[in-house]
PDB file of C-alpha atoms in Angstrom:
ATOM      1  CA  MET A   1      23.569  -3.007  -2.496  1.00  0.00           C
ATOM      2  CA  GLU A   2      23.445  -5.127   0.626  1.00  0.00           C
ATOM      3  CA  PRO A   3      22.435  -8.765   0.239  1.00  0.00           C
ATOM      4  CA  VAL A   4      18.681  -8.752   0.455  1.00  0.00           C
ATOM      5  CA  ASN A   5      16.039 -11.438   0.662  1.00  0.00           C
ATOM      6  CA  TRP A   6      14.459 -11.084  -2.798  1.00  0.00           C
ATOM      7  CA  ILE A   7      11.851 -13.747  -2.069  1.00  0.00           C
ATOM      8  CA  ALA A   8      10.641 -11.767   0.954  1.00  0.00           C
ATOM      9  CA  ILE A   9      10.639  -8.546  -1.093  1.00  0.00           C
ATOM     10  CA  VAL A  10       8.486 -10.039  -3.849  1.00  0.00           C
ATOM     11  CA  VAL A  11       6.200 -11.933  -1.464  1.00  0.00           C
ATOM     12  CA  GLY A  12       5.741  -8.801   0.668  1.00  0.00           C
ATOM     13  CA  ALA A  13       4.795  -6.712  -2.367  1.00  0.00           C
ATOM     14  CA  VAL A  14       2.406  -9.360  -3.703  1.00  0.00           C
ATOM     15  CA  LEU A  15       0.697  -9.867  -0.336  1.00  0.00           C
ATOM     16  CA  ALA A  16       0.358  -6.102   0.140  1.00  0.00           C
ATOM     17  CA  PHE A  17      -1.134  -5.818  -3.372  1.00  0.00           C
ATOM     18  CA  LEU A  18      -3.618  -8.601  -2.658  1.00  0.00           C
ATOM     19  CA  GLY A  19      -4.379  -7.003   0.700  1.00  0.00           C
ATOM     20  CA  GLY A  20      -5.339  -3.865  -1.209  1.00  0.00           C
ATOM     21  CA  TRP A  21      -7.934  -5.838  -3.174  1.00  0.00           C
ATOM     22  CA  TYR A  22      -9.638  -6.671   0.101  1.00  0.00           C
ATOM     23  CA  TRP A  23      -8.975  -3.288   1.768  1.00  0.00           C
ATOM     24  CA  TYR A  24     -10.735  -1.398  -1.023  1.00  0.00           C
ATOM     25  CA  SER A  25     -13.456  -4.012  -1.596  1.00  0.00           C
ATOM     26  CA  PRO A  26     -17.080  -3.505  -0.544  1.00  0.00           C
ATOM     27  CA  LYS A  27     -16.465  -6.125   2.165  1.00  0.00           C
ATOM     28  CA  ALA A  28     -14.010  -3.799   3.893  1.00  0.00           C
ATOM     29  CA  PHE A  29     -13.765  -0.041   3.271  1.00  0.00           C
ATOM     30  CA  GLY A  30     -14.379   0.223  -0.476  1.00  0.00           C
ATOM     31  CA  THR A  31     -17.960   1.441  -0.684  1.00  0.00           C
ATOM     32  CA  LYS A  32     -17.592   4.415   1.649  1.00  0.00           C
ATOM     33  CA  TRP A  33     -14.045   5.081   0.330  1.00  0.00           C
ATOM     34  CA  ALA A  34     -15.398   5.267  -3.244  1.00  0.00           C
ATOM     35  CA  GLU A  35     -18.063   7.758  -2.166  1.00  0.00           C
ATOM     36  CA  GLY A  36     -15.446   9.887  -0.411  1.00  0.00           C
ATOM     37  CA  THR A  37     -13.110   9.698  -3.377  1.00  0.00           C
ATOM     38  CA  GLY A  38     -15.716  10.399  -6.048  1.00  0.00           C
ATOM     39  CA  VAL A  39     -15.298   7.157  -7.958  1.00  0.00           C
ATOM     40  CA  GLU A  40     -17.517   4.186  -8.653  1.00  0.00           C
ATOM     41  CA  LEU A  41     -16.461   0.730  -7.573  1.00  0.00           C
ATOM     42  CA  GLY A  42     -16.361  -1.657 -10.466  1.00  0.00           C
ATOM     43  CA  ASN A  43     -15.105  -5.126 -11.169  1.00  0.00           C
ATOM     44  CA  ALA A  44     -11.502  -6.136 -11.812  1.00  0.00           C
ATOM     45  CA  GLU A  45     -11.908  -5.682 -15.566  1.00  0.00           C
ATOM     46  CA  SER A  46     -12.929  -2.024 -15.185  1.00  0.00           C
ATOM     47  CA  MET A  47      -9.949  -0.950 -13.057  1.00  0.00           C
ATOM     48  CA  PRO A  48      -7.575   1.532 -14.695  1.00  0.00           C
ATOM     49  CA  ILE A  49      -4.515  -0.441 -15.781  1.00  0.00           C
ATOM     50  CA  ASP A  50      -2.133   2.486 -15.255  1.00  0.00           C
ATOM     51  CA  ALA A  51      -3.274   2.780 -11.638  1.00  0.00           C
ATOM     52  CA  MET A  52      -2.803  -0.951 -11.071  1.00  0.00           C
ATOM     53  CA  ILE A  53       0.678  -0.958 -12.629  1.00  0.00           C
ATOM     54  CA  SER A  54       1.830   2.081 -10.663  1.00  0.00           C
ATOM     55  CA  GLN A  55       0.410   0.559  -7.465  1.00  0.00           C
ATOM     56  CA  ALA A  56       2.320  -2.676  -8.073  1.00  0.00           C
ATOM     57  CA  CYS A  57       5.532  -0.761  -8.825  1.00  0.00           C
ATOM     58  CA  ALA A  58       5.146   1.420  -5.732  1.00  0.00           C
ATOM     59  CA  LEU A  59       4.561  -1.620  -3.528  1.00  0.00           C
ATOM     60  CA  LEU A  60       7.602  -3.354  -4.994  1.00  0.00           C
ATOM     61  CA  ALA A  61       9.736  -0.244  -4.390  1.00  0.00           C
ATOM     62  CA  LEU A  62       8.490   0.077  -0.811  1.00  0.00           C
ATOM     63  CA  SER A  63       9.110  -3.606  -0.233  1.00  0.00           C
ATOM     64  CA  MET A  64      12.665  -3.124  -1.525  1.00  0.00           C
ATOM     65  CA  VAL A  65      13.179  -0.329   1.021  1.00  0.00           C
ATOM     66  CA  VAL A  66      11.937  -2.659   3.754  1.00  0.00           C
ATOM     67  CA  GLY A  67      14.179  -5.459   2.478  1.00  0.00           C
ATOM     68  CA  LEU A  68      17.253  -3.228   2.288  1.00  0.00           C
ATOM     69  CA  THR A  69      16.741  -1.823   5.750  1.00  0.00           C
ATOM     70  CA  ALA A  70      16.060  -5.299   7.132  1.00  0.00           C
ATOM     71  CA  SER A  71      19.379  -6.514   5.714  1.00  0.00           C
ATOM     72  CA  MET A  72      21.129  -3.670   7.559  1.00  0.00           C
ATOM     73  CA  ASN A  73      19.158  -4.094  10.807  1.00  0.00           C
ATOM     74  CA  ALA A  74      17.692  -0.635  10.276  1.00  0.00           C
ATOM     75  CA  LEU A  75      13.955  -1.285  10.032  1.00  0.00           C
ATOM     76  CA  GLY A  76      13.350   2.007  11.829  1.00  0.00           C
ATOM     77  CA  THR A  77      14.351   3.681   8.585  1.00  0.00           C
ATOM     78  CA  ALA A  78      11.741   1.604   6.749  1.00  0.00           C
ATOM     79  CA  VAL A  79       9.103   2.657   9.258  1.00  0.00           C
ATOM     80  CA  ILE A  80       9.946   6.321   8.587  1.00  0.00           C
ATOM     81  CA  ALA A  81       9.735   5.700   4.817  1.00  0.00           C
ATOM     82  CA  ILE A  82       6.363   3.956   5.214  1.00  0.00           C
ATOM     83  CA  VAL A  83       4.974   6.812   7.295  1.00  0.00           C
ATOM     84  CA  ALA A  84       6.330   9.341   4.760  1.00  0.00           C
ATOM     85  CA  ALA A  85       4.651   7.443   1.905  1.00  0.00           C
ATOM     86  CA  GLY A  86       1.381   7.419   3.829  1.00  0.00           C
ATOM     87  CA  LEU A  87       1.619  11.150   4.468  1.00  0.00           C
ATOM     88  CA  PHE A  88       2.244  11.822   0.762  1.00  0.00           C
ATOM     89  CA  VAL A  89      -0.885   9.801  -0.055  1.00  0.00           C
ATOM     90  CA  PHE A  90      -2.830  11.733   2.586  1.00  0.00           C
ATOM     91  CA  SER A  91      -1.535  15.064   1.264  1.00  0.00           C
ATOM     92  CA  SER A  92      -2.375  14.398  -2.372  1.00  0.00           C
ATOM     93  CA  GLY A  93      -5.790  13.086  -1.371  1.00  0.00           C
ATOM     94  CA  SER A  94      -6.392  16.242   0.646  1.00  0.00           C
ATOM     95  CA  PHE A  95      -5.594  18.370  -2.410  1.00  0.00           C
ATOM     96  CA  ALA A  96      -8.090  16.243  -4.362  1.00  0.00           C
ATOM     97  CA  ARG A  97     -10.695  17.025  -1.656  1.00  0.00           C
ATOM     98  CA  LYS A  98     -11.306  13.439  -0.579  1.00  0.00           C
ATOM     99  CA  THR A  99     -13.358  12.989   2.583  1.00  0.00           C
ATOM    100  CA  GLN A 100     -11.615  12.363   5.889  1.00  0.00           C
ATOM    101  CA  TYR A 101     -12.839   8.775   5.764  1.00  0.00           C
ATOM    102  CA  ALA A 102     -11.317   8.191   2.328  1.00  0.00           C
ATOM    103  CA  LEU A 103      -8.054   9.813   3.437  1.00  0.00           C
ATOM    104  CA  LEU A 104      -7.840   7.590   6.508  1.00  0.00           C
ATOM    105  CA  VAL A 105      -8.564   4.497   4.406  1.00  0.00           C
ATOM    106  CA  ASP A 106      -5.771   5.465   2.003  1.00  0.00           C
ATOM    107  CA  ILE A 107      -3.155   6.188   4.680  1.00  0.00           C
ATOM    108  CA  GLY A 108      -4.289   3.100   6.588  1.00  0.00           C
ATOM    109  CA  TYR A 109      -3.631   0.935   3.542  1.00  0.00           C
ATOM    110  CA  VAL A 110      -0.092   2.263   3.159  1.00  0.00           C
ATOM    111  CA  LEU A 111       0.618   1.579   6.837  1.00  0.00           C
ATOM    112  CA  VAL A 112      -0.894  -1.924   6.696  1.00  0.00           C
ATOM    113  CA  ALA A 113       1.051  -2.692   3.499  1.00  0.00           C
ATOM    114  CA  GLY A 114       4.246  -1.648   5.294  1.00  0.00           C
ATOM    115  CA  VAL A 115       3.457  -3.865   8.270  1.00  0.00           C
ATOM    116  CA  ILE A 116       2.800  -6.791   5.906  1.00  0.00           C
ATOM    117  CA  MET A 117       6.190  -6.232   4.266  1.00  0.00           C
ATOM    118  CA  ILE A 118       8.014  -6.058   7.600  1.00  0.00           C
ATOM    119  CA  LEU A 119       6.294  -9.240   8.823  1.00  0.00           C
ATOM    120  CA  VAL A 120       7.211 -11.067   5.612  1.00  0.00           C
ATOM    121  CA  GLN A 121      10.857 -10.067   6.136  1.00  0.00           C
ATOM    122  CA  ALA A 122      10.662 -11.576   9.617  1.00  0.00           C
ATOM    123  CA  VAL A 123       9.126 -14.833   8.335  1.00  0.00           C
ATOM    124  CA  PHE A 124      11.487 -15.360   5.414  1.00  0.00           C
TER     125      PHE A 124
END
């Protein structure tokens, strides 16, 4: 494994996770996303723990991809991986019959999370 900036990887994943709290909140896209997804927005205590853990793990894994490609000056590969992840989210949401709005919110979050991770690599 190439030498990577572990601080940037962890910070990128954490910031992307926190960004998701806002992204899916009623202040941003959460209310209409919830309607289009068929779920009810609740408080932090009512969130499914398995979803939160898998989200954190996925963000950490994606941040590791960004960190590895940054260490090899190959961030284009990370961009392709981010877009692929977003398309998988879009595809599975389409099978679940989410609305177009909810699908765009979901793919938008993956893309924004990827941009956050790339920017953190540049800062650290």
